Amino acid sequence: MKISTKGDYGVRALIELALHEGEGPVQRADIAHRRQIPESYLDHLLAQLRRDGFIRSTRGPGGGHELARPPAEICLLHVLESLEGSLAPLGCLSDDPADDAHDPLCGQQWVWREIFDEMRRRLAAISLADLTERERERERAERVMAAAPHYKI
C-alpha cells in the first residue's frame, strides 16, 4: 500500500483541525501554512472531506473549517478510503466492481486477503484523536529540543 500526496495532505489537514477542536473554524490559509500544504491543493481536499462528512465549513468573516465529529469518532481507515479510494493491493480484493477483471488470475488471493484484512483492521483502530495526540507529543519534543542549550566545542 502506498499513500498518495492526497491521502497524506488530507490526514495532515484533519490533524490540524483536531488540534484546534473547540476553538471555532480554522481558516484554509492557516491549515495550509501550518501543515505545509499548497492552498490550491488544499481546496480540493477540503471539498472532498466536507462532502464525505469529516468536516463542515462556514463562509464569511470568522468562517473556516472544523471537524464535523469528535476526533475519537474519525478513524484513519475511513479517511484514507475517502481520499484514496480502494486500498486493496490487488483488484480481486477491491470492493469496486471495475476491479474484478483479475479475479480468475488471483490464485494467491488468500495471502493478500489476510494481509489486506489485517491492514484494514489496524487502520480502523487508529482514530484522529490518536494521531492528534502523537502530533502533540512530537510538537512538545520539538519545543524541548529548541529550548535546550546548544554547546559548540
Short mmCIF file of C-alpha atoms in Angstrom, two decimals:
data_model
loop_
_atom_site.label_atom_id
_atom_site.label_comp_id
_atom_site.label_asym_id
_atom_site.label_seq_id
_atom_site.Cartn_x
_atom_site.Cartn_y
_atom_site.Cartn_z
CA MET A 1 0.00 0.00 0.00
CA LYS A 2 1.29 3.43 -0.90
CA ILE A 3 -0.48 6.54 0.32
CA SER A 4 -0.53 9.37 -2.20
CA THR A 5 0.03 13.05 -1.55
CA LYS A 6 -3.76 13.38 -1.44
CA GLY A 7 -4.02 10.96 1.49
CA ASP A 8 -1.01 12.46 3.28
CA TYR A 9 -2.20 16.05 2.95
CA GLY A 10 -5.78 15.15 3.83
CA VAL A 11 -4.72 13.48 7.07
CA ARG A 12 -2.44 16.45 7.87
CA ALA A 13 -5.36 18.85 7.38
CA LEU A 14 -7.61 16.79 9.67
CA ILE A 15 -4.90 16.67 12.35
CA GLU A 16 -4.64 20.46 12.19
CA LEU A 17 -8.40 20.80 12.64
CA ALA A 18 -8.34 18.32 15.53
CA LEU A 19 -5.54 20.27 17.24
CA HIS A 20 -7.87 23.29 17.26
CA GLU A 21 -11.08 21.45 18.07
CA GLY A 22 -13.46 23.57 20.13
CA GLU A 23 -11.73 26.83 19.14
CA GLY A 24 -14.03 27.55 16.20
CA PRO A 25 -13.39 27.36 12.47
CA VAL A 26 -9.80 27.31 11.19
CA GLN A 27 -9.09 29.25 8.03
CA ARG A 28 -7.75 27.48 4.96
CA ALA A 29 -4.61 29.67 4.84
CA ASP A 30 -3.75 28.72 8.43
CA ILE A 31 -4.16 25.00 7.72
CA ALA A 32 -2.04 25.31 4.58
CA HIS A 33 0.72 27.24 6.35
CA ARG A 34 0.91 25.11 9.50
CA ARG A 35 0.78 21.77 7.64
CA GLN A 36 2.79 22.86 4.57
CA ILE A 37 0.04 22.09 2.06
CA PRO A 38 -0.36 24.18 -1.11
CA GLU A 39 -3.60 26.19 -0.74
CA SER A 40 -4.89 25.33 -4.21
CA TYR A 41 -4.47 21.60 -3.47
CA LEU A 42 -5.97 22.01 -0.02
CA ASP A 43 -9.15 23.49 -1.53
CA HIS A 44 -9.86 20.21 -3.33
CA LEU A 45 -9.12 18.13 -0.24
CA LEU A 46 -11.33 20.23 2.00
CA ALA A 47 -14.19 19.97 -0.51
CA GLN A 48 -13.89 16.18 -0.56
CA LEU A 49 -13.58 15.92 3.23
CA ARG A 50 -16.69 18.11 3.55
CA ARG A 51 -18.66 16.00 1.01
CA ASP A 52 -17.73 12.84 2.89
CA GLY A 53 -18.84 14.25 6.25
CA PHE A 54 -15.49 14.64 8.01
CA ILE A 55 -15.57 18.44 8.21
CA ARG A 56 -18.01 21.32 7.97
CA SER A 57 -17.22 24.72 6.54
CA THR A 58 -18.50 28.19 7.31
CA ARG A 59 -18.26 31.06 4.82
CA GLY A 60 -17.64 34.71 5.57
CA PRO A 61 -15.81 36.62 8.30
CA GLY A 62 -14.86 34.30 11.12
CA GLY A 63 -15.52 31.34 8.84
CA GLY A 64 -13.31 28.41 8.08
CA HIS A 65 -13.29 24.67 8.60
CA GLU A 66 -13.83 22.43 11.60
CA LEU A 67 -14.38 18.76 12.30
CA ALA A 68 -17.94 17.50 11.84
CA ARG A 69 -17.44 14.81 14.51
CA PRO A 70 -15.16 14.39 17.53
CA PRO A 71 -11.64 13.18 16.59
CA ALA A 72 -12.17 9.93 18.51
CA GLU A 73 -15.03 9.06 16.11
CA ILE A 74 -12.98 9.51 12.92
CA CYS A 75 -10.85 6.51 12.00
CA LEU A 76 -7.84 6.57 9.72
CA LEU A 77 -9.28 3.78 7.54
CA HIS A 78 -12.36 5.79 6.57
CA VAL A 79 -10.33 8.93 5.89
CA LEU A 80 -7.88 7.09 3.63
CA GLU A 81 -10.64 5.24 1.78
CA SER A 82 -12.41 8.55 1.25
CA LEU A 83 -9.31 10.23 -0.16
CA GLU A 84 -7.57 7.31 -1.88
CA GLY A 85 -10.42 5.05 -2.93
CA SER A 86 -9.80 1.33 -2.51
CA LEU A 87 -6.66 0.44 -0.55
CA ALA A 88 -6.69 -3.12 -1.93
CA PRO A 89 -3.28 -4.29 -3.16
CA LEU A 90 -4.94 -6.41 -5.89
CA GLY A 91 -8.05 -5.84 -7.96
CA CYS A 92 -9.59 -9.11 -6.80
CA LEU A 93 -9.66 -7.78 -3.21
CA SER A 94 -11.32 -4.49 -4.07
CA ASP A 95 -14.98 -3.72 -3.43
CA ASP A 96 -15.02 -1.83 -6.74
CA PRO A 97 -16.76 -3.99 -9.39
CA ALA A 98 -14.49 -2.49 -12.07
CA ASP A 99 -11.53 -4.23 -10.40
CA ASP A 100 -12.97 -7.76 -10.77
CA ALA A 101 -11.22 -8.30 -14.11
CA HIS A 102 -8.27 -10.01 -12.40
CA ASP A 103 -10.31 -12.41 -10.29
CA PRO A 104 -9.64 -15.62 -12.31
CA LEU A 105 -5.89 -14.97 -12.13
CA CYS A 106 -5.86 -14.33 -8.41
CA GLY A 107 -4.63 -17.71 -7.11
CA GLN A 108 -2.65 -16.09 -4.31
CA GLN A 109 -5.72 -14.16 -3.20
CA TRP A 110 -5.84 -15.80 0.24
CA VAL A 111 -2.45 -14.43 1.37
CA TRP A 112 -3.20 -10.92 0.13
CA ARG A 113 -6.68 -11.12 1.70
CA GLU A 114 -5.15 -11.87 5.11
CA ILE A 115 -2.66 -9.01 4.78
CA PHE A 116 -5.32 -6.61 3.49
CA ASP A 117 -7.79 -7.52 6.25
CA GLU A 118 -5.11 -7.01 8.92
CA MET A 119 -4.12 -3.65 7.44
CA ARG A 120 -7.77 -2.53 7.39
CA ARG A 121 -8.26 -3.71 10.98
CA ARG A 122 -5.22 -1.75 12.16
CA LEU A 123 -6.17 1.41 10.26
CA ALA A 124 -9.71 1.19 11.66
CA ALA A 125 -8.26 1.05 15.19
CA ILE A 126 -6.40 4.36 14.77
CA SER A 127 -8.55 7.41 15.41
CA LEU A 128 -7.89 11.01 14.56
CA ALA A 129 -7.63 11.56 18.33
CA ASP A 130 -4.72 9.06 18.41
CA LEU A 131 -2.96 10.84 15.56
CA THR A 132 -3.53 14.21 17.18
CA GLU A 133 -2.07 13.05 20.49
CA ARG A 134 1.04 11.79 18.68
CA GLU A 135 1.31 15.16 16.94
CA ARG A 136 1.08 16.98 20.28
CA GLU A 137 3.85 14.75 21.66
CA ARG A 138 6.01 15.48 18.60
CA GLU A 139 5.44 19.23 18.95
CA ARG A 140 6.30 19.12 22.68
CA ALA A 141 9.53 17.24 21.97
CA GLU A 142 10.38 19.76 19.25
CA ARG A 143 9.87 22.67 21.68
CA VAL A 144 12.03 20.99 24.33
CA MET A 145 14.83 20.42 21.82
CA ALA A 146 14.61 24.01 20.59
CA ALA A 147 14.77 25.36 24.16
CA ALA A 148 17.70 23.15 25.20
CA PRO A 149 21.09 24.87 25.25
CA HIS A 150 23.34 24.01 22.32
CA TYR A 151 27.05 23.86 23.02
CA LYS A 152 29.80 24.00 20.44
CA ILE A 153 33.34 22.96 21.12
#
